[in-house]
Amino acid sequence: MKIEEVKSTVRTQRIAAHSHVKGLGLDENGVPLPMAAGLVGQKAAREAAGIAVDLIKSKKMAGRALLLAGPPGTGKTAIALAIAQELGNKVPFCPMVGSEVFSNEIKKTEVLMENFRRSIGLRIRETKEVYEGEVTELTPVETENPMGGYGKTISNVVIGLKTAKGTKQLKLDPSIFESLQKEKVEVGDVIYIEANSGAVKRQGRSDTFATEFDLETEEYVPLPKGDVHKKKEVIQDVTLHDLDVANARPQGGQDVLSMMGQLMKPKKTEITDKLRMEINKVVNKYIDQGIAELVPGVLFIDEIHMLDLETFTYLHKSLESPIAPIVIFATNRGRCVIRGTTDIVSPHGIPLDLLDRLLIIRTLPYSSSEMEQIIKLRAQTEGLQLEESAFSRLSEIGSNSTLRYAVQLLTPAHQMTKVNGRTQITKDDIDDVHSLFLDAKRSSKHLSEKNNKFMM
């Protein structure tokens, strides 16, 4: 009898530069551990970031900003992502780069405001009349097509829902059947249907089916309690930018002219301040009534020195707004000219009046032993096997060049190992790829030596 291995259909997650970062790696007293949650070293920066996380959670940080300043490759982006991980997936986190504001389609200030609004969440609580339960039956009822022809149409759909208290059979409109198909609802799923709008939400698979063999990762939920027909508090998370876009894009008619008008519109349109003010009024009204709760998220702007004087001035206004997120800046520049000027030199290329508003967290270069620990962590994340001597050689290369260059040598070295029919990367493999691929320092040296050979 031939037995074949069944490969999982779950897509393997792509390993990115910061896939290993799971948090700040602090103990219960907020003291950083030497190596935890994917972060190594930078104890002072991690402890400071931990205090910032506590301030954000207690809602005492809104409208303030942090600046992560340090040389390239010292973990500034990793710390910003760790802050996002600590806050959880319910808090909006919007990353952007300073150069993103320069667009031919919309104003610089509009790009900034869009990202500000993306970073502010709104948690809306509504009490709705719903039908909730585990699907026991799902039968579409077909009838002859009233327009004639051989095809049949669905006149209604019969669905059976079961809870811990009882069962109920419902006869639904065919439009709801389309919603059931979009949500990929099948017998055994736990769903709820809103009585007023007919909206369908699949919550997961009933936990009575948890023992069945399933290749896909499935979320199992308990059988709902109470009656099938009930009033349920529904929590919806949206961002202010979602509300802006929804209201800025009115739904046109189905006639040819309105459809052509929608096609002719440019892809990127600016949202007016008047519309945003109206949305803010509605949001404030919901907050006063207790229907909604504001969730200030995190806006992370990397390479902040790429912004110019106009956008820095606009940041002042945005940070002072009553509805503002927590802003984290990052830069690897020392004293340099502020973009948009010719002679104003400032620390990190940021105007002094904005610097005065920031809490600055410093990141320091890694030691050789810390580099070795980070390389081991990356090798483990990428599923690579290295000899101890290979790790030592990589940390030595990282000390002489940069940590990023040393980490980038892992994958080519693994490829060379595979070609040679081995599974473990050796020191010789590292030396081979190090000789093939130049780092920035050696490349610069080569250019200065052979400058006359290159075109000017």
Tab-separated table of C-alpha atoms in Angstrom:
chain	number	residue	atom	x	y	z
A	1	MET	CA	0.000	0.000	0.000
A	2	LYS	CA	1.414	3.400	-1.041
A	3	ILE	CA	1.151	6.215	1.532
A	4	GLU	CA	1.665	9.770	0.345
A	5	GLU	CA	2.204	12.782	2.556
A	6	VAL	CA	-0.600	15.336	2.282
A	7	LYS	CA	0.850	18.846	2.109
A	8	SER	CA	-1.010	21.569	3.991
A	9	THR	CA	-2.836	24.100	1.843
A	10	VAL	CA	-2.117	26.865	4.366
A	11	ARG	CA	0.126	29.461	2.724
A	12	THR	CA	3.551	29.748	4.343
A	13	GLN	CA	4.081	33.205	5.799
A	14	ARG	CA	6.735	35.269	4.059
A	15	ILE	CA	9.698	35.970	6.319
A	16	ALA	CA	10.196	39.739	6.374
A	17	ALA	CA	12.996	41.811	7.945
A	18	HIS	CA	11.154	42.072	11.282
A	19	SER	CA	9.095	38.841	11.324
A	20	HIS	CA	10.883	37.763	14.526
A	21	VAL	CA	9.767	40.840	16.545
A	22	LYS	CA	6.882	39.886	18.877
A	23	GLY	CA	7.073	42.659	21.496
A	24	LEU	CA	9.427	44.798	23.598
A	25	GLY	CA	10.608	41.866	25.753
A	26	LEU	CA	10.006	43.468	29.189
A	27	ASP	CA	9.342	41.689	32.494
A	28	GLU	CA	6.313	42.449	34.738
A	29	ASN	CA	8.179	45.452	36.261
A	30	GLY	CA	8.912	46.954	32.837
A	31	VAL	CA	12.614	46.030	32.979
A	32	PRO	CA	13.998	44.818	29.608
A	33	LEU	CA	15.278	41.226	29.446
A	34	PRO	CA	18.653	40.728	27.678
A	35	MET	CA	17.010	38.777	24.848
A	36	ALA	CA	13.225	38.371	24.611
A	37	ALA	CA	10.305	38.724	22.148
A	38	GLY	CA	12.735	38.941	19.221
A	39	LEU	CA	14.692	41.952	20.543
A	40	VAL	CA	18.322	41.948	21.726
A	41	GLY	CA	20.120	44.728	23.629
A	42	GLN	CA	18.971	48.395	23.426
A	43	LYS	CA	17.839	48.119	27.069
A	44	ALA	CA	17.417	51.874	27.708
A	45	ALA	CA	15.455	52.384	24.456
A	46	ARG	CA	13.180	49.384	25.153
A	47	GLU	CA	12.507	50.511	28.724
A	48	ALA	CA	11.623	54.017	27.498
A	49	ALA	CA	9.348	52.497	24.809
A	50	GLY	CA	7.673	50.381	27.541
A	51	ILE	CA	6.828	53.559	29.511
A	52	ALA	CA	5.400	55.070	26.296
A	53	VAL	CA	3.225	51.941	25.797
A	54	ASP	CA	1.861	52.308	29.365
A	55	LEU	CA	1.040	55.978	28.652
A	56	ILE	CA	-0.716	55.029	25.400
A	57	LYS	CA	-2.770	52.305	27.136
A	58	SER	CA	-3.812	54.733	29.890
A	59	LYS	CA	-4.746	57.301	27.166
A	60	LYS	CA	-2.299	59.939	28.451
A	61	MET	CA	-0.149	60.117	25.315
A	62	ALA	CA	-2.589	61.400	22.672
A	63	GLY	CA	-1.226	64.277	20.618
A	64	ARG	CA	2.352	63.685	21.800
A	65	ALA	CA	5.234	62.345	19.786
A	66	LEU	CA	8.332	60.158	20.201
A	67	LEU	CA	11.557	60.367	18.195
A	68	LEU	CA	13.724	57.268	17.760
A	69	ALA	CA	17.188	58.599	16.878
A	70	GLY	CA	20.258	56.502	16.181
A	71	PRO	CA	22.711	55.272	13.528
A	72	PRO	CA	21.463	52.971	10.711
A	73	GLY	CA	20.844	49.341	11.720
A	74	THR	CA	20.310	49.981	15.452
A	75	GLY	CA	16.714	48.668	15.651
A	76	LYS	CA	14.601	51.851	15.380
A	77	THR	CA	11.954	50.289	13.111
A	78	ALA	CA	12.050	47.070	15.187
A	79	ILE	CA	11.251	49.039	18.385
A	80	ALA	CA	8.384	50.901	16.637
A	81	LEU	CA	6.916	47.559	15.434
A	82	ALA	CA	7.410	46.098	18.942
A	83	ILE	CA	5.347	49.004	20.361
A	84	ALA	CA	2.578	48.124	17.872
A	85	GLN	CA	2.745	44.443	18.936
A	86	GLU	CA	2.487	45.430	22.633
A	87	LEU	CA	-0.606	47.553	21.938
A	88	GLY	CA	-2.376	44.629	20.185
A	89	ASN	CA	-4.180	44.311	16.858
A	90	LYS	CA	-7.188	46.392	17.974
A	91	VAL	CA	-5.101	49.591	18.099
A	92	PRO	CA	-4.508	51.070	14.611
A	93	PHE	CA	-0.845	51.174	13.525
A	94	CYS	CA	-0.050	53.127	10.357
A	95	PRO	CA	3.569	53.045	9.084
A	96	MET	CA	4.813	55.475	6.432
A	97	VAL	CA	8.096	56.933	5.131
A	98	GLY	CA	8.841	60.677	5.033
A	99	SER	CA	9.240	60.688	1.230
A	100	GLU	CA	5.646	59.399	0.774
A	101	VAL	CA	4.265	62.931	1.207
A	102	PHE	CA	5.717	64.061	-2.135
A	103	SER	CA	3.054	63.165	-4.698
A	104	ASN	CA	1.961	64.642	-8.025
A	105	GLU	CA	-1.689	63.714	-7.362
A	106	ILE	CA	-2.442	65.282	-3.977
A	107	LYS	CA	-0.947	67.883	-1.622
A	108	LYS	CA	1.770	66.986	0.905
A	109	THR	CA	-0.426	68.071	3.797
A	110	GLU	CA	-3.283	65.886	2.506
A	111	VAL	CA	-1.046	62.772	2.562
A	112	LEU	CA	-0.099	63.552	6.168
A	113	MET	CA	-3.712	64.151	7.223
A	114	GLU	CA	-4.838	60.896	5.534
A	115	ASN	CA	-2.281	58.930	7.531
A	116	PHE	CA	-3.226	60.783	10.721
A	117	ARG	CA	-6.871	59.771	10.190
A	118	ARG	CA	-5.847	56.170	9.402
A	119	SER	CA	-4.138	56.046	12.812
A	120	ILE	CA	-7.272	56.983	14.785
A	121	GLY	CA	-9.748	54.173	15.418
A	122	LEU	CA	-13.409	54.353	16.378
A	123	ARG	CA	-14.978	51.454	18.261
A	124	ILE	CA	-18.746	51.578	17.664
A	125	ARG	CA	-21.056	49.611	19.943
A	126	GLU	CA	-24.561	48.963	18.626
A	127	THR	CA	-27.389	46.871	20.021
A	128	LYS	CA	-28.959	45.046	17.099
A	129	GLU	CA	-31.786	42.561	16.676
A	130	VAL	CA	-30.166	39.412	15.292
A	131	TYR	CA	-30.735	35.744	14.535
A	132	GLU	CA	-27.703	33.841	15.848
A	133	GLY	CA	-26.818	30.148	15.968
A	134	GLU	CA	-25.117	27.162	14.397
A	135	VAL	CA	-26.315	26.426	10.852
A	136	THR	CA	-28.103	23.048	10.793
A	137	GLU	CA	-29.777	23.418	7.379
A	138	LEU	CA	-29.131	25.547	4.304
A	139	THR	CA	-31.533	24.888	1.427
A	140	PRO	CA	-32.126	27.298	-1.463
A	141	VAL	CA	-35.653	26.980	-2.944
A	142	GLU	CA	-35.701	27.278	-6.760
A	143	THR	CA	-38.630	28.351	-8.956
A	144	GLU	CA	-39.182	28.848	-12.668
A	145	ASN	CA	-37.640	32.007	-14.070
A	146	PRO	CA	-40.456	34.634	-14.369
A	147	MET	CA	-38.623	36.113	-17.380
A	148	GLY	CA	-38.998	32.775	-19.221
A	149	GLY	CA	-36.262	30.493	-20.522
A	150	TYR	CA	-34.837	27.270	-19.168
A	151	GLY	CA	-32.929	28.676	-16.171
A	152	LYS	CA	-34.316	28.704	-12.652
A	153	THR	CA	-34.080	31.434	-10.023
A	154	ILE	CA	-33.862	31.203	-6.237
A	155	SER	CA	-37.118	32.438	-4.699
A	156	ASN	CA	-35.987	32.077	-1.060
A	157	VAL	CA	-33.570	30.168	1.164
A	158	VAL	CA	-34.498	28.017	4.158
A	159	ILE	CA	-31.928	28.109	6.966
A	160	GLY	CA	-31.968	26.280	10.299
A	161	LEU	CA	-30.196	27.858	13.290
A	162	LYS	CA	-29.450	26.100	16.585
A	163	THR	CA	-28.397	27.499	19.991
A	164	ALA	CA	-27.969	25.866	23.415
A	165	LYS	CA	-31.588	26.827	24.196
A	166	GLY	CA	-33.428	25.813	21.010
A	167	THR	CA	-33.662	25.800	17.220
A	168	LYS	CA	-35.440	27.956	14.654
A	169	GLN	CA	-36.075	27.624	10.918
A	170	LEU	CA	-36.016	30.841	8.874
A	171	LYS	CA	-37.205	31.634	5.365
A	172	LEU	CA	-34.887	34.302	3.939
A	173	ASP	CA	-34.816	36.619	0.929
A	174	PRO	CA	-32.628	35.511	-2.052
A	175	SER	CA	-30.406	38.607	-1.550
A	176	ILE	CA	-29.405	37.188	1.867
A	177	PHE	CA	-28.461	33.916	0.126
A	178	GLU	CA	-25.888	35.919	-1.881
A	179	SER	CA	-24.449	37.277	1.399
A	180	LEU	CA	-24.270	33.705	2.771
A	181	GLN	CA	-22.325	32.632	-0.325
A	182	LYS	CA	-19.907	35.597	-0.010
A	183	GLU	CA	-19.209	34.669	3.621
A	184	LYS	CA	-18.784	30.990	2.498
A	185	VAL	CA	-21.293	29.809	5.100
A	186	GLU	CA	-21.926	26.050	5.318
A	187	VAL	CA	-23.643	23.654	7.725
A	188	GLY	CA	-21.780	23.632	11.062
A	189	ASP	CA	-20.779	27.321	10.974
A	190	VAL	CA	-21.839	29.797	13.672
A	191	ILE	CA	-23.341	32.932	12.101
A	192	TYR	CA	-25.573	35.858	12.932
A	193	ILE	CA	-28.006	37.650	10.602
A	194	GLU	CA	-29.094	41.224	11.348
A	195	ALA	CA	-32.898	41.403	11.358
A	196	ASN	CA	-33.137	44.951	9.941
A	197	SER	CA	-30.446	45.011	7.243
A	198	GLY	CA	-30.093	41.280	6.480
A	199	ALA	CA	-26.289	41.524	6.847
A	200	VAL	CA	-24.620	38.157	7.495
A	201	LYS	CA	-21.511	37.678	9.657
A	202	ARG	CA	-19.708	34.325	9.940
A	203	GLN	CA	-18.129	34.040	13.411
A	204	GLY	CA	-16.357	30.703	12.905
A	205	ARG	CA	-16.874	26.945	12.927
A	206	SER	CA	-18.854	25.388	15.799
A	207	ASP	CA	-16.509	23.788	18.354
A	208	THR	CA	-18.478	20.513	18.116
A	209	PHE	CA	-16.581	20.018	14.811
A	210	ALA	CA	-13.184	20.735	16.416
A	211	THR	CA	-12.114	17.080	16.265
A	212	GLU	CA	-12.570	16.785	12.488
A	213	PHE	CA	-9.408	16.710	10.347
A	214	ASP	CA	-9.015	20.005	8.522
A	215	LEU	CA	-6.007	21.183	6.540
A	216	GLU	CA	-6.999	24.843	6.764
A	217	THR	CA	-6.478	26.817	9.957
A	218	GLU	CA	-10.040	27.228	11.288
A	219	GLU	CA	-11.326	29.319	14.167
A	220	TYR	CA	-13.697	27.333	16.382
A	221	VAL	CA	-16.327	29.140	18.465
A	222	PRO	CA	-18.710	27.791	21.140
A	223	LEU	CA	-22.409	27.162	20.449
A	224	PRO	CA	-24.289	30.433	21.196
A	225	LYS	CA	-26.376	30.592	24.382
A	226	GLY	CA	-29.920	31.919	24.718
A	227	ASP	CA	-32.600	32.093	21.995
A	228	VAL	CA	-31.943	32.194	18.252
A	229	HIS	CA	-33.764	35.553	17.968
A	230	LYS	CA	-32.150	38.024	20.388
A	231	LYS	CA	-30.708	41.476	20.894
A	232	LYS	CA	-26.922	41.477	20.603
A	233	GLU	CA	-24.255	44.127	21.170
A	234	VAL	CA	-22.205	44.320	17.974
A	235	ILE	CA	-18.741	45.953	18.183
A	236	GLN	CA	-17.340	47.403	14.968
A	237	ASP	CA	-13.811	48.827	14.577
A	238	VAL	CA	-13.271	51.482	11.876
A	239	THR	CA	-10.754	54.282	11.344
A	240	LEU	CA	-11.645	57.931	10.748
A	241	HIS	CA	-10.113	57.612	7.265
A	242	ASP	CA	-12.602	54.799	6.485
A	243	LEU	CA	-15.460	57.171	7.419
A	244	ASP	CA	-13.898	59.980	5.320
A	245	VAL	CA	-13.623	57.755	2.230
A	246	ALA	CA	-17.125	56.281	2.666
A	247	ASN	CA	-18.671	59.767	2.809
A	248	ALA	CA	-16.460	61.303	0.117
A	249	ARG	CA	-17.470	58.674	-2.432
A	250	PRO	CA	-21.252	59.022	-2.911
A	251	GLN	CA	-22.954	56.041	-4.531
A	252	GLY	CA	-24.134	57.109	-7.983
A	253	GLY	CA	-27.149	55.806	-9.866
A	254	GLN	CA	-27.175	52.858	-12.226
A	255	ASP	CA	-27.674	54.934	-15.392
A	256	VAL	CA	-24.944	55.204	-18.033
A	257	LEU	CA	-24.058	58.860	-17.247
A	258	SER	CA	-23.364	58.270	-13.542
A	259	MET	CA	-21.354	55.123	-14.308
A	260	MET	CA	-19.267	57.056	-16.850
A	261	GLY	CA	-18.774	59.818	-14.273
A	262	GLN	CA	-17.372	57.302	-11.771
A	263	LEU	CA	-14.968	55.942	-14.407
A	264	MET	CA	-13.791	59.430	-15.402
A	265	LYS	CA	-12.923	60.401	-11.804
A	266	PRO	CA	-9.211	60.374	-10.928
A	267	LYS	CA	-8.103	57.471	-8.752
A	268	LYS	CA	-6.871	59.730	-5.942
A	269	THR	CA	-9.117	62.551	-4.746
A	270	GLU	CA	-8.627	64.949	-1.856
A	271	ILE	CA	-11.080	64.874	1.031
A	272	THR	CA	-12.169	68.393	2.002
A	273	ASP	CA	-11.652	69.847	5.492
A	274	LYS	CA	-15.372	70.693	5.566
A	275	LEU	CA	-16.290	66.996	5.194
A	276	ARG	CA	-13.790	66.015	7.907
A	277	MET	CA	-15.253	68.618	10.285
A	278	GLU	CA	-18.755	67.240	9.686
A	279	ILE	CA	-17.526	63.682	10.360
A	280	ASN	CA	-15.764	64.885	13.540
A	281	LYS	CA	-19.070	66.426	14.730
A	282	VAL	CA	-20.901	63.112	14.200
A	283	VAL	CA	-18.062	61.171	15.894
A	284	ASN	CA	-18.104	63.527	18.919
A	285	LYS	CA	-21.900	63.147	19.125
A	286	TYR	CA	-21.568	59.333	19.161
A	287	ILE	CA	-18.851	59.550	21.844
A	288	ASP	CA	-21.047	61.840	24.027
A	289	GLN	CA	-23.965	59.401	23.667
A	290	GLY	CA	-21.738	56.454	24.672
A	291	ILE	CA	-22.303	54.676	21.343
A	292	ALA	CA	-18.672	54.976	20.234
A	293	GLU	CA	-15.229	55.126	21.814
A	294	LEU	CA	-12.165	56.827	20.308
A	295	VAL	CA	-9.064	54.599	20.046
A	296	PRO	CA	-5.947	56.737	19.373
A	297	GLY	CA	-3.544	54.559	17.372
A	298	VAL	CA	0.091	54.959	16.341
A	299	LEU	CA	1.401	56.804	13.277
A	300	PHE	CA	5.008	55.759	12.553
A	301	ILE	CA	6.917	58.104	10.219
A	302	ASP	CA	10.314	56.686	9.258
A	303	GLU	CA	13.047	58.900	7.729
A	304	ILE	CA	11.435	62.012	9.265
A	305	HIS	CA	14.322	64.179	7.918
A	306	MET	CA	12.811	63.704	4.426
A	307	LEU	CA	9.918	66.065	5.327
A	308	ASP	CA	10.286	69.739	4.439
A	309	LEU	CA	9.580	72.949	6.374
A	310	GLU	CA	5.939	73.157	5.185
A	311	THR	CA	5.075	69.638	6.377
A	312	PHE	CA	6.853	70.184	9.724
A	313	THR	CA	4.697	73.288	10.250
A	314	TYR	CA	1.578	71.276	9.394
A	315	LEU	CA	2.616	68.610	11.940
A	316	HIS	CA	2.361	71.257	14.700
A	317	LYS	CA	-1.289	71.887	13.869
A	318	SER	CA	-2.064	68.161	13.574
A	319	LEU	CA	-0.445	67.283	16.923
A	320	GLU	CA	-2.458	70.030	18.670
A	321	SER	CA	-5.754	68.739	17.246
A	322	PRO	CA	-8.212	67.348	19.865
A	323	ILE	CA	-8.454	64.159	17.775
A	324	ALA	CA	-4.801	63.152	17.295
A	325	PRO	CA	-2.929	59.812	17.363
A	326	ILE	CA	0.381	58.963	19.020
A	327	VAL	CA	3.141	59.827	16.540
A	328	ILE	CA	6.514	58.030	16.436
A	329	PHE	CA	9.283	59.496	14.283
A	330	ALA	CA	12.549	57.769	13.345
A	331	THR	CA	15.739	59.178	11.839
A	332	ASN	CA	19.370	58.168	11.335
A	333	ARG	CA	20.660	61.702	10.638
A	334	GLY	CA	22.822	63.875	12.888
A	335	ARG	CA	23.034	67.647	12.366
A	336	CYS	CA	21.871	68.438	8.828
A	337	VAL	CA	20.058	71.076	6.735
A	338	ILE	CA	16.252	71.111	7.079
A	339	ARG	CA	14.727	70.147	3.747
A	340	GLY	CA	13.070	73.096	1.999
A	341	THR	CA	15.735	75.508	3.301
A	342	THR	CA	19.292	76.222	2.171
A	343	ASP	CA	21.060	77.296	5.350
A	344	ILE	CA	19.039	76.237	8.426
A	345	VAL	CA	21.002	73.423	10.127
A	346	SER	CA	19.246	71.560	12.935
A	347	PRO	CA	19.689	68.300	14.924
A	348	HIS	CA	18.248	65.355	12.915
A	349	GLY	CA	17.040	67.808	10.214
A	350	ILE	CA	13.993	68.702	12.367
A	351	PRO	CA	13.084	72.330	13.299
A	352	LEU	CA	13.904	73.161	16.939
A	353	ASP	CA	10.310	74.155	17.829
A	354	LEU	CA	9.091	70.656	16.812
A	355	LEU	CA	12.069	68.941	18.522
A	356	ASP	CA	11.008	70.714	21.720
A	357	ARG	CA	7.696	68.789	21.646
A	358	LEU	CA	9.285	65.343	21.234
A	359	LEU	CA	10.356	62.694	23.731
A	360	ILE	CA	13.632	61.473	22.212
A	361	ILE	CA	14.689	57.808	22.555
A	362	ARG	CA	18.309	57.085	21.608
A	363	THR	CA	19.400	53.790	20.031
A	364	LEU	CA	23.064	52.730	20.212
A	365	PRO	CA	25.222	50.519	17.939
A	366	TYR	CA	25.178	46.810	18.835
A	367	SER	CA	28.180	45.073	20.400
A	368	SER	CA	29.758	42.029	18.705
A	369	SER	CA	28.066	39.570	21.141
A	370	GLU	CA	24.653	41.240	20.603
A	371	MET	CA	25.131	40.981	16.834
A	372	GLU	CA	25.826	37.247	17.202
A	373	GLN	CA	22.598	36.797	19.199
A	374	ILE	CA	20.591	38.713	16.540
A	375	ILE	CA	22.115	36.620	13.725
A	376	LYS	CA	21.214	33.421	15.645
A	377	LEU	CA	17.657	34.728	16.032
A	378	ARG	CA	17.388	35.476	12.285
A	379	ALA	CA	18.820	32.056	11.384
A	380	GLN	CA	16.233	30.398	13.632
A	381	THR	CA	13.417	32.465	12.075
A	382	GLU	CA	14.539	31.525	8.548
A	383	GLY	CA	15.050	27.851	9.524
A	384	LEU	CA	18.816	27.797	8.788
A	385	GLN	CA	21.498	25.671	10.508
A	386	LEU	CA	24.934	27.192	11.155
A	387	GLU	CA	28.122	26.048	12.848
A	388	GLU	CA	29.263	28.075	15.890
A	389	SER	CA	32.332	29.258	13.950
A	390	ALA	CA	29.999	30.595	11.202
A	391	PHE	CA	28.081	32.678	13.762
A	392	SER	CA	31.359	34.102	15.126
A	393	ARG	CA	32.556	34.964	11.625
A	394	LEU	CA	29.252	36.703	10.779
A	395	SER	CA	29.352	38.815	13.966
A	396	GLU	CA	32.964	39.772	13.100
A	397	ILE	CA	31.848	40.807	9.581
A	398	GLY	CA	28.930	42.749	11.090
A	399	SER	CA	31.291	44.637	13.454
A	400	ASN	CA	33.563	45.623	10.548
A	401	SER	CA	30.704	46.542	8.172
A	402	THR	CA	27.039	46.580	9.264
A	403	LEU	CA	24.610	44.177	10.950
A	404	ARG	CA	22.252	44.350	7.947
A	405	TYR	CA	25.032	43.178	5.597
A	406	ALA	CA	25.901	40.265	7.931
A	407	VAL	CA	22.229	39.154	8.119
A	408	GLN	CA	21.890	39.411	4.324
A	409	LEU	CA	24.774	36.934	3.875
A	410	LEU	CA	22.721	34.150	5.546
A	411	THR	CA	20.530	33.313	2.515
A	412	PRO	CA	23.337	33.253	-0.137
A	413	ALA	CA	25.456	31.130	2.249
A	414	HIS	CA	22.543	28.674	2.635
A	415	GLN	CA	22.207	28.481	-1.156
A	416	MET	CA	25.934	27.707	-1.480
A	417	THR	CA	25.600	24.995	1.189
A	418	LYS	CA	22.724	23.374	-0.762
A	419	VAL	CA	24.795	23.401	-3.975
A	420	ASN	CA	27.595	21.599	-2.118
A	421	GLY	CA	25.140	18.969	-0.833
A	422	ARG	CA	25.256	19.983	2.854
A	423	THR	CA	22.608	21.197	5.305
A	424	GLN	CA	24.754	23.171	7.765
A	425	ILE	CA	26.392	26.498	6.888
A	426	THR	CA	30.124	26.580	7.691
A	427	LYS	CA	32.646	29.395	8.219
A	428	ASP	CA	34.065	28.695	4.726
A	429	ASP	CA	30.617	29.256	3.164
A	430	ILE	CA	30.396	32.649	4.927
A	431	ASP	CA	33.901	33.612	3.672
A	432	ASP	CA	32.972	32.574	0.119
A	433	VAL	CA	29.809	34.729	-0.056
A	434	HIS	CA	31.640	37.563	1.765
A	435	SER	CA	34.186	37.607	-1.064
A	436	LEU	CA	31.447	37.502	-3.729
A	437	PHE	CA	29.183	40.238	-2.324
A	438	LEU	CA	30.692	43.571	-1.302
A	439	ASP	CA	29.516	45.663	1.627
A	440	ALA	CA	29.204	49.484	1.395
A	441	LYS	CA	32.667	50.151	2.900
A	442	ARG	CA	34.556	47.822	0.534
A	443	SER	CA	32.511	49.055	-2.444
A	444	SER	CA	33.355	52.689	-1.540
A	445	LYS	CA	37.051	51.809	-1.199
A	446	HIS	CA	36.993	50.089	-4.603
A	447	LEU	CA	35.391	53.204	-6.166
A	448	SER	CA	38.026	55.534	-4.708
A	449	GLU	CA	40.859	53.267	-5.957
A	450	LYS	CA	39.413	52.781	-9.465
A	451	ASN	CA	37.685	56.158	-9.775
A	452	ASN	CA	39.307	56.946	-13.136
A	453	LYS	CA	37.765	53.760	-14.652
A	454	PHE	CA	34.177	54.894	-13.990
A	455	MET	CA	32.176	57.468	-15.933
A	456	MET	CA	31.715	60.860	-14.318
